[in-house]
Coordinates of C-alpha atoms and ligand atoms in Angstrom, one line a residue:
Chain H
X161 CA 112.3 220.5 415.9
X162 CA 111.4 217.3 417.9
X163 CA 111.5 219.1 421.2
X164 CA 108.7 221.5 420.3
X165 CA 105.8 221.4 422.7
X166 CA 102.8 219.3 421.5
X167 CA 99.3 218.8 422.6
X168 CA 97.8 215.5 423.7
X169 CA 97.0 214.6 420.1
X170 CA 100.6 215.2 419.0
X171 CA 100.1 218.5 417.2
X172 CA 102.7 221.2 417.6
X173 CA 101.2 223.9 419.8
X174 CA 100.2 227.2 418.1
X175 CA 101.7 230.4 419.3
X176 CA 98.5 231.2 421.3
X177 CA 98.5 227.7 422.9
X178 CA 102.2 228.1 423.8
X179 CA 101.4 231.4 425.5
X180 CA 98.5 229.8 427.4
X181 CA 100.7 226.9 428.5
X182 CA 103.4 229.3 429.6
X183 CA 100.9 231.4 431.7
X184 CA 99.5 228.3 433.3
X185 CA 102.9 226.9 434.1
X186 CA 104.1 230.2 435.7
X187 CA 100.9 230.5 437.7
X188 CA 101.1 226.9 438.9
X189 CA 104.7 227.4 440.1
X190 CA 103.6 230.6 441.9
X191 CA 100.6 228.8 443.4
X192 CA 103.0 226.3 445.1
X193 CA 105.0 229.0 446.9
X194 CA 104.3 229.5 450.6
X195 CA 106.2 232.8 451.0
X196 CA 103.7 235.1 449.4
X197 CA 101.1 237.2 451.2
X198 CA 97.6 235.7 451.2
X199 CA 96.4 238.3 448.7
X200 CA 98.9 237.0 446.2
X201 CA 98.6 233.3 446.9
X202 CA 94.8 233.1 446.8
X203 CA 94.4 235.2 443.7
X204 CA 97.2 233.4 441.8
X205 CA 95.5 230.1 442.6
X206 CA 92.2 231.3 441.3
X207 CA 93.9 232.6 438.1
X208 CA 95.8 229.3 437.8
X209 CA 92.7 227.1 437.8
X210 CA 91.1 229.3 435.1
X211 CA 94.2 228.9 432.9
X212 CA 94.2 225.2 433.7
X213 CA 90.7 225.1 432.2
X214 CA 91.8 226.7 429.0
X215 CA 94.8 224.4 428.6
X216 CA 92.8 221.3 429.6
X217 CA 89.9 222.1 427.3
X218 CA 92.3 222.8 424.4
X219 CA 94.0 219.4 425.0
X220 CA 97.3 221.0 425.9
X221 CA 97.6 219.4 429.4
X222 CA 95.7 216.8 431.4
X223 CA 96.9 216.8 434.9
X224 CA 95.9 217.7 438.5
X225 CA 97.5 221.0 439.4
X226 CA 97.0 220.3 443.1
X227 CA 97.5 223.8 444.5
X228 CA 95.6 223.6 447.8
Chain S
X238 CA 85.5 235.8 413.6
X239 CA 84.8 237.6 416.8
X240 CA 84.5 235.3 419.8
X241 CA 80.7 235.9 420.3
X242 CA 80.2 234.7 416.7
X243 CA 81.7 231.2 417.4
X244 CA 78.9 228.7 417.8
X245 CA 81.2 226.5 419.9
X246 CA 82.6 227.1 423.3
X247 CA 85.7 225.1 422.3
X248 CA 86.0 224.9 418.5
X249 CA 89.2 222.8 418.7
X250 CA 87.7 219.8 420.5
X251 CA 84.0 220.1 419.8
X252 CA 84.6 219.6 416.1
X253 CA 87.5 217.1 416.2
X254 CA 87.1 214.2 413.7
X255 CA 86.0 211.1 415.5
X256 CA 89.3 209.2 415.3
X257 CA 91.1 212.2 416.8
X258 CA 88.5 212.4 419.5
X259 CA 89.1 208.8 420.3
X260 CA 92.9 209.4 420.6
X261 CA 92.2 212.3 422.9
X262 CA 89.9 210.1 425.1
X263 CA 92.6 207.4 425.2
X264 CA 95.3 209.9 426.3
X265 CA 93.0 211.2 429.1
X266 CA 91.9 207.7 430.1
X267 CA 95.5 206.5 430.5
X268 CA 96.3 209.4 432.8
X269 CA 93.1 209.0 434.7
X270 CA 93.5 205.3 435.4
X271 CA 97.1 205.9 436.5
X272 CA 96.0 208.6 438.9
X273 CA 93.1 206.6 440.3
X274 CA 95.4 203.6 440.9
X275 CA 97.9 205.7 442.7
X276 CA 95.7 208.1 444.7
X277 CA 92.3 206.4 445.4
X278 CA 92.4 203.2 447.6
X279 CA 88.8 202.5 446.5
X280 CA 89.8 202.3 442.8
X281 CA 93.1 200.4 443.5
X282 CA 91.0 197.7 445.4
X283 CA 88.5 197.4 442.5
X284 CA 91.3 197.1 439.9
X285 CA 93.4 194.6 441.9
X286 CA 90.3 192.5 442.3
X287 CA 89.7 192.6 438.5
X288 CA 93.4 192.0 437.8
X289 CA 93.9 195.2 435.8
X290 CA 96.9 197.6 436.1
X291 CA 97.3 201.0 434.5
X292 CA 99.7 199.7 431.9
X293 CA 97.0 197.4 430.5
X294 CA 95.1 200.4 429.1
X295 CA 96.7 200.6 425.6
X296 CA 93.6 201.2 423.4
X297 CA 90.2 202.6 424.0
X298 CA 88.7 199.1 423.9
X299 CA 90.8 198.4 427.0
X300 CA 88.3 200.5 428.9
X301 CA 86.2 197.4 429.1
X302 CA 88.9 195.7 431.2
X303 CA 88.0 198.1 434.0
X304 CA 85.4 197.0 436.5
X305 CA 82.1 198.9 436.8
X306 CA 81.7 201.3 439.7
X307 CA 78.2 201.4 441.3
X308 CA 76.5 203.7 443.7
X309 CA 76.2 200.8 446.1
X310 CA 80.1 200.4 446.1
X311 CA 80.4 204.1 446.8
X312 CA 77.8 204.1 449.6
X313 CA 79.5 201.1 451.2
X314 CA 82.9 202.8 451.2
X315 CA 81.3 205.9 452.7
X316 CA 79.7 203.8 455.5
X317 CA 82.9 202.0 456.2
X318 CA 85.0 205.2 456.4
X319 CA 82.8 208.1 457.1
X320 CA 82.2 210.7 455.8
X321 CA 83.7 210.4 452.4
X322 CA 85.1 206.9 452.2
X323 CA 88.5 206.1 450.6
X324 CA 87.4 207.0 447.2
X325 CA 88.7 210.6 447.5
X326 CA 92.2 211.3 446.2
X327 CA 93.2 214.3 448.2
X328 CA 93.1 215.4 451.9
X329 CA 89.6 216.7 452.8
X330 CA 91.1 220.1 453.8
X331 CA 92.0 220.8 450.2
X332 CA 88.3 220.9 449.2
X333 CA 86.5 224.1 448.7
X334 CA 83.0 222.7 448.0
X335 CA 80.8 220.0 449.7
X336 CA 77.5 218.8 448.1
X337 CA 75.3 215.7 448.5
X338 CA 72.7 213.9 446.5
X339 CA 69.1 214.8 447.0
X340 CA 68.4 211.3 448.4
X341 CA 64.8 211.4 447.0
X342 CA 64.6 207.6 447.2
X343 CA 65.2 207.6 450.9
X344 CA 68.7 206.2 450.6
X345 CA 71.9 207.4 452.3
X346 CA 73.1 210.4 450.3
X347 CA 76.3 210.4 448.4
X348 CA 78.7 213.0 449.7
X349 CA 81.1 214.8 447.3
X350 CA 84.0 217.2 447.7
X351 CA 85.6 219.4 445.0
X352 CA 88.9 221.2 444.8
X353 CA 89.3 224.7 443.5
X354 CA 90.3 223.2 440.2
X355 CA 87.3 220.7 440.1
X356 CA 84.9 223.5 440.9
X357 CA 86.3 225.6 438.0
X358 CA 86.0 222.6 435.7
X359 CA 82.4 222.1 436.7
X360 CA 81.5 225.6 435.7
X361 CA 83.4 225.1 432.4
X362 CA 81.3 222.1 431.4
X363 CA 78.2 224.2 431.8
X364 CA 79.9 226.7 429.5
X365 CA 80.0 224.1 426.7
X366 CA 76.2 223.8 427.1
X367 CA 75.2 227.4 427.6
X368 CA 77.4 228.7 424.8
X369 CA 76.2 225.9 422.6
X370 CA 72.6 226.8 423.2
X371 CA 73.3 230.4 422.2
X372 CA 73.7 232.1 425.5
X373 CA 76.1 235.1 425.3
X374 CA 77.8 237.7 427.6
X375 CA 75.0 240.2 427.1
X376 CA 72.3 237.8 428.4
X377 CA 70.6 238.3 431.8
X378 CA 70.3 234.8 433.3
X379 CA 67.9 234.0 436.1
X380 CA 68.3 230.9 438.3
X381 CA 65.1 229.6 439.8
X382 CA 67.0 227.4 442.1
X383 CA 67.3 227.0 445.9
X384 CA 71.1 227.2 446.2
X385 CA 71.3 224.6 449.0
X386 CA 73.4 221.5 449.4
X387 CA 72.0 219.9 446.3
X388 CA 74.4 220.7 443.4
X389 CA 71.7 221.5 440.8
X390 CA 72.4 224.7 439.0
X391 CA 75.4 225.7 441.2
X392 CA 77.9 225.1 438.4
X393 CA 75.7 226.9 435.8
X394 CA 75.7 230.0 438.0
X395 CA 79.5 230.1 438.0
X396 CA 79.4 229.4 434.3
X397 CA 77.3 232.5 433.6
X398 CA 79.6 234.6 435.7
X399 CA 82.5 233.3 433.6
X400 CA 80.7 234.1 430.4
X401 CA 80.1 237.6 431.6
X402 CA 76.3 237.4 431.8
X403 CA 74.3 239.3 434.4
X404 CA 73.8 236.3 436.8
X405 CA 70.7 236.4 439.0
X406 CA 70.3 234.2 442.1
X407 CA 66.9 233.7 443.6
X408 CA 67.4 231.3 446.4
X409 CA 65.0 232.8 448.9
X410 CA 62.3 234.1 446.6
X411 CA 58.7 232.9 446.2
X412 CA 57.4 231.9 442.8
X413 CA 55.6 235.2 442.5
X414 CA 58.7 237.2 443.4
X415 CA 60.7 235.3 440.8
X416 CA 58.1 236.0 438.1
X417 CA 58.1 239.7 439.0
X418 CA 61.9 240.0 438.9
X419 CA 62.1 238.1 435.6
X420 CA 59.8 240.6 434.0
X421 CA 61.1 243.7 435.8
X422 CA 64.7 243.1 434.9
X423 CA 64.0 242.0 431.3
X424 CA 65.6 238.6 432.0
X425 CA 66.6 236.8 428.8
X426 CA 67.4 233.3 430.0
X427 CA 65.6 231.3 432.8
X428 CA 67.1 228.2 434.3
X429 CA 64.8 225.7 436.2
X430 CA 63.6 222.2 436.3
X431 CA 61.0 221.5 433.6
X432 CA 58.4 221.2 436.3
X433 CA 59.2 224.5 437.9
X434 CA 59.5 226.3 434.5
X435 CA 55.8 225.2 434.0
X436 CA 54.9 226.2 437.5
X437 CA 56.4 229.7 437.1
X438 CA 54.4 230.1 433.8
X439 CA 51.2 229.0 435.5
X440 CA 51.8 231.4 438.4
X441 CA 52.5 234.3 435.9
X442 CA 49.1 233.5 434.3
X443 CA 47.4 233.7 437.6
X444 CA 49.1 237.0 438.3
X445 CA 47.8 238.4 435.0
X446 CA 51.2 238.5 433.5
X447 CA 51.7 237.3 429.9
X448 CA 55.3 236.3 429.8
X449 CA 55.4 236.3 426.0
X450 CA 54.2 239.9 425.9
X451 CA 55.6 241.3 429.1
X452 CA 58.9 239.4 429.4
X453 CA 62.0 239.2 427.3
X454 CA 63.0 235.5 427.8
X455 CA 64.5 234.0 424.7
X456 CA 65.9 230.8 426.3
X457 CA 64.7 228.4 429.0
X458 CA 67.4 226.0 430.1
X459 CA 66.0 223.0 431.9
X460 CA 67.8 220.3 433.9
X461 CA 67.1 217.7 436.6
X462 CA 64.2 215.7 435.1
X463 CA 63.8 213.5 432.0
X464 CA 60.8 215.6 431.1
X465 CA 63.2 218.2 429.7
X466 CA 63.5 216.2 426.5
X467 CA 59.8 215.4 426.1
X468 CA 58.7 217.4 423.0
X469 CA 55.2 218.1 424.5
X470 CA 56.7 219.4 427.7
X471 CA 59.1 221.6 425.8
X472 CA 56.3 223.0 423.7
X473 CA 54.3 223.9 426.7
X474 CA 57.3 225.7 428.2
X475 CA 58.0 227.5 424.9
X476 CA 54.4 228.5 424.5
X477 CA 54.3 230.0 428.0
X478 CA 57.7 231.8 427.9
X479 CA 58.0 232.7 424.3
X480 CA 61.7 231.4 424.2
X481 CA 63.4 228.2 423.1
X482 CA 63.6 225.5 425.7
X483 CA 66.8 223.4 425.8
X484 CA 67.6 220.4 427.9
X485 CA 70.8 219.6 429.8
X486 CA 71.6 216.6 432.1
X487 CA 74.1 216.3 434.9
X488 CA 74.5 214.4 438.1
X489 CA 76.0 215.0 441.6
X490 CA 78.4 212.1 441.1
X491 CA 79.9 214.1 438.2
X492 CA 79.3 217.6 439.6
X493 CA 78.2 219.0 436.3
X494 CA 76.5 218.3 433.0
X495 CA 77.6 215.5 430.6
X496 CA 75.4 216.5 427.7
X497 CA 73.5 219.5 426.4
X498 CA 71.2 220.5 423.5
X499 CA 72.8 222.7 420.9
X500 CA 71.1 225.5 419.2
X501 CA 70.1 223.3 416.3
X502 CA 68.1 221.0 418.6
X503 CA 68.1 217.8 416.5
X504 CA 66.0 215.8 419.0
X505 CA 68.6 215.1 421.6
X506 CA 71.6 216.5 423.5
X507 CA 75.3 216.2 422.4
X508 CA 77.7 214.3 424.7
X509 CA 80.7 216.4 425.7
X510 CA 83.0 213.7 424.4
X511 CA 86.3 215.4 425.1
X512 CA 85.5 215.3 428.8
X513 CA 83.5 212.1 429.2
X514 CA 83.3 208.6 427.8
X515 CA 79.6 207.6 427.6
X516 CA 79.0 203.9 427.1
X517 CA 75.6 202.5 426.4
X518 CA 75.4 198.9 427.7
X519 CA 72.9 196.1 428.2
X520 CA 72.0 196.6 431.9
X521 CA 72.1 192.8 432.5
X522 CA 74.9 191.5 430.4
X523 CA 77.1 194.6 430.2
X524 CA 77.5 194.2 426.5
X525 CA 77.6 197.3 424.3
X526 CA 74.5 198.4 422.5
X527 CA 74.6 199.6 418.9
X528 CA 73.5 203.1 417.8
X529 CA 69.7 203.4 418.2
X530 CA 69.4 200.7 420.8
X531 CA 68.3 201.4 424.3
X532 CA 70.6 200.7 427.2
X533 CA 72.1 201.9 430.5
X534 CA 74.5 204.9 430.5
X535 CA 77.9 204.1 432.0
X536 CA 80.1 207.1 432.4
X537 CA 83.8 207.8 432.8
X538 CA 84.6 211.4 433.7
X539 CA 88.0 213.1 433.1
X540 CA 87.3 216.2 435.1
X541 CA 86.9 215.8 438.8
X542 CA 90.2 215.3 440.6
X543 CA 88.9 214.7 444.1
X544 CA 86.6 211.8 443.0
X545 CA 87.6 209.8 440.0
X546 CA 84.6 208.3 438.3
X547 CA 85.3 205.4 435.9
X548 CA 82.7 203.2 434.3
X549 CA 80.1 204.4 436.7
X550 CA 76.7 202.7 436.2
X551 CA 74.1 205.4 436.2
X552 CA 70.9 203.4 435.8
X553 CA 69.8 206.0 433.2
X554 CA 68.2 204.6 430.1
X555 CA 69.4 206.2 426.9
X556 CA 69.7 205.6 423.2
X557 CA 72.8 206.9 421.4
X558 CA 72.7 208.1 417.8
X559 CA 75.6 209.4 415.7
X560 CA 76.6 213.1 415.8
X561 CA 75.8 213.3 412.0
X562 CA 72.1 213.5 413.0
X563 CA 72.9 217.1 413.9
X564 CA 74.0 219.7 411.4
X565 CA 75.8 221.9 413.9
X566 CA 79.3 220.5 413.2
X567 CA 79.9 219.1 416.7
X568 CA 81.3 215.6 416.6
X569 CA 80.0 214.5 420.0
X570 CA 77.3 211.9 419.6
X571 CA 73.7 212.5 420.7
X572 CA 71.3 210.9 423.1
X573 CA 68.1 210.8 421.1
X574 CA 65.2 212.0 423.4
X575 CA 67.6 212.7 426.3
X576 CA 67.4 210.5 429.3
X577 CA 64.5 208.1 428.6
X578 CA 64.0 206.9 432.2
X579 CA 65.7 204.8 434.8
X580 CA 66.7 201.2 434.5
X581 CA 64.9 200.6 437.8
X582 CA 61.8 202.9 437.4
X583 CA 60.1 200.5 435.0
X584 CA 56.9 199.3 436.5
X585 CA 55.2 196.0 435.5
X586 CA 51.4 196.4 435.5
X587 CA 49.4 193.3 434.4
X588 CA 52.3 192.2 432.2
X589 CA 52.9 195.5 430.5
X590 CA 56.0 197.7 431.1
X591 CA 55.2 201.2 432.2
X592 CA 57.8 204.0 432.4
X593 CA 56.7 207.2 434.2
X594 CA 58.4 209.3 431.5
X595 CA 56.3 207.6 428.8
X596 CA 53.1 208.3 430.7
X597 CA 54.2 211.9 431.1
X598 CA 54.9 212.2 427.4
X599 CA 51.3 211.2 426.7
X600 CA 49.7 213.4 429.4
X601 CA 51.6 216.5 428.3
X602 CA 50.2 216.2 424.8
X603 CA 47.1 217.7 426.4
X604 CA 47.7 221.3 427.3
X605 CA 44.5 221.4 429.4
X606 CA 46.4 219.5 432.1
X607 CA 48.1 221.5 434.8
X608 CA 49.4 218.7 437.0
X609 CA 49.1 215.0 437.3
X610 CA 50.0 211.9 439.4
X611 CA 50.4 208.2 438.5
X612 CA 49.1 205.8 441.2
X613 CA 49.7 202.1 441.2
X614 CA 47.5 200.0 443.5
X615 CA 46.3 196.4 444.0
X616 CA 42.7 195.6 444.0
X617 CA 41.5 192.7 446.3
X618 CA 45.1 191.7 446.7
X619 CA 45.1 190.4 443.1
X620 CA 44.7 192.8 440.3
X621 CA 47.1 195.6 439.7
X622 CA 45.5 198.9 438.8
X623 CA 47.1 202.0 437.3
X624 CA 45.4 205.4 437.6
X625 CA 46.3 208.8 436.3
X626 CA 45.0 211.6 438.4
X627 CA 44.7 214.8 436.5
X628 CA 44.3 218.4 437.7
X629 CA 43.0 220.7 435.0
X630 CA 43.9 224.4 434.3
X631 CA 41.3 226.6 436.0
X632 CA 39.7 227.7 432.7
X633 CA 39.6 224.2 431.2
X634 CA 37.1 222.5 433.5
X635 CA 34.6 222.0 430.7
X636 CA 36.8 219.7 428.7
X637 CA 36.8 216.9 431.3
X638 CA 34.5 214.2 429.8
X639 CA 36.1 214.5 426.4
X640 CA 39.7 214.7 427.9
X641 CA 39.0 211.7 430.2
X642 CA 38.1 209.5 427.3
X643 CA 40.9 210.8 425.0
X644 CA 43.6 210.4 427.7
X645 CA 42.4 206.8 428.5
X646 CA 42.6 205.9 424.8
X647 CA 46.0 207.6 424.3
X648 CA 47.5 205.9 427.4
X649 CA 46.2 202.5 426.4
X650 CA 47.4 202.9 422.8
X651 CA 50.9 203.7 424.1
X652 CA 50.9 200.7 426.4
X653 CA 49.8 197.7 424.5
X654 CA 46.1 198.3 425.3
X655 CA 46.7 198.5 429.1
X656 CA 43.6 200.1 430.8
X657 CA 44.4 203.2 432.7
X658 CA 41.8 204.8 435.2
X659 CA 41.8 208.4 434.4
X660 CA 40.5 210.5 437.4
X661 CA 39.9 214.2 438.0
X662 CA 41.6 215.9 440.9
X663 CA 40.3 219.0 442.6
X664 CA 42.0 222.4 442.0
X665 CA 45.3 222.5 444.0
X666 CA 44.9 218.9 445.2
X667 CA 48.0 217.5 443.6
X668 CA 51.5 218.3 444.9
X669 CA 53.7 220.9 443.1
X670 CA 57.5 220.6 442.9
X671 CA 60.5 222.8 442.6
X672 CA 63.3 220.2 442.4
X673 CA 62.9 216.6 441.2
X674 CA 59.2 216.0 440.7
X675 CA 57.7 212.8 442.1
X676 CA 54.7 212.0 440.1
X677 CA 54.4 208.2 440.7
X678 CA 53.2 206.5 443.8
X679 CA 53.4 202.7 444.0
X680 CA 50.9 201.7 446.7
X681 CA 51.1 198.0 445.9
X682 CA 52.4 195.8 448.8
X683 CA 56.1 195.2 448.3
X684 CA 57.3 191.7 448.9
Ligands
ZN227 ZN1 74.3 220.0 417.3

C-alpha cells in the first residue's frame, strides 16, 4: 500500500482526512475554472480556502492554492 | 467527545510530540524556502547574497543558514519599488485585503497585502487562541476596536464568525455606548487592548454600572500591548470585569497572532508551533539563547502566501520556557510573561536600565492609580531625571502622600536603587488611549 496518501509527517491519512483532502482538491480544481458564473466561482473559492485551512492545519497539505 | 468539549482547536498538531513537531516544521520550512526563492525577488536577493539555496535546507538547524530579514530591509524595498516592494509573491490584483502598520514611532508604515487564502489563515490562527482560551460558539463576542487600516483585531473578528459566535463590531461607538451595549446584550467575551479594557471599566464605574454585577463577561481577550501579560494589569481587568483575562500577541508583519494564553494560564502564552518557528536569539551576536534566557524574538511564518516572512527580527524581548510548564497538553513552548518589552525601548538613566513595561508592572500593583506617564528629562544639561506622573482614581485622592512614598520606594527597589520623582497629575490631565498606549516621553536632547 505504498501509494496510500500520507500527511506531511508520513502518516497514512485517516478516512476523514482523505475526505477533507478530496473535497479540497475538487474545490481547488473548480476554483481554477473560468467558465462558471460568478455566483459559482466566488463561492467555490471561498469554500476552497476554508477546506485549505482544515487540510493545512491537519498537516495534510502545505501549498499555495493560488485561486485569484 | 463532542467538538465543543475538545480543549484544542486542532488536537492533532497542538499535542504533537516535540520531535514530530520539529519534522512538521522542517517539511513546511523546505516548502516555504523553495517558494520564497522562486516567487519573491526580495528573498532571492537575500539568499543569493548569503550563498544559500533551497536544497541546502536539510535539517531544522539549517534554518540558521538563512539570513535575517529586518524591518529596515522591508522598508527599503518598499521605497525602491512603491507601494509594496518586490517582497510580494503574487500580482497585486490577487489581494483581497490591504493593511498597514500603525507607524507610532513616526516611521514609514509597512504595507501588507493578503490573498483570500491568507486572510482565511489569519482568522484560523486566532481560532487556535480563542478556542484555547475557552471561547465557544454560544459566546457573544464584543470587539472594542476601530476597524480601520490597522490590522488589530480584524482577524479575530473573522475567527469568531467562523466559530459561530455572535460577533459584535463597535467601530464607530463611544466608550459609553460600548459599555451600554456590552451590558444590554449580555456580552460574554470582550476584546480590547489592555489599556482600553481598563478604560471601559473606569467609564462603566463613572456611569454607575457595576460590570461584575450588571454584565455577563466571562473572558477578556487582550492584545496589542506588553501590559496584557503583566499580572497586576490582568488582575485589575479581572476585578473590573469579573471574567478571566487572557493575552494574545500578533503583528501586522504576520497578519495574525503567533501565541496565545490557554485556559490553564501557566504564566505565559503558548507559541503556535505548527505555524511558526520562534527563535530567541542574542540581539547582538545572533546566537540562540537557552530556555529561561532573555533574547530577541525572530519569527518564521508558514502561513502568509503574499508576503513570506523568514527569520524576521521583531525586536521583541522574550524568554522561552518549555511547554511542560503548562499542564494543558499543548506541546508548543511558552513565552514566560509574554512580550517583555522591545530590544530598543530600553532607556539608560544614570547607568541603570529602565524598561517601560517594568515600570508599568510596578505602578499597576497600586490599584489607586488610574493612569500614568513616564517622563525622562535632563537637568542643567547634565543629570538625567526620571519622573512618573500619576493620576489617581477620583475616590482615591486621600491616599496620595502614602502612595507617593510607596511608589518611589517600589520603583527604586525594582531599579537598583534609582531615584524616581513621583508626581501627582490633575484629574483628566494625562492622555487616554484606545490603541497602542504611549506612556513614555523622552524629553532628553537626542544626539
Ligand atoms: Zn497550556
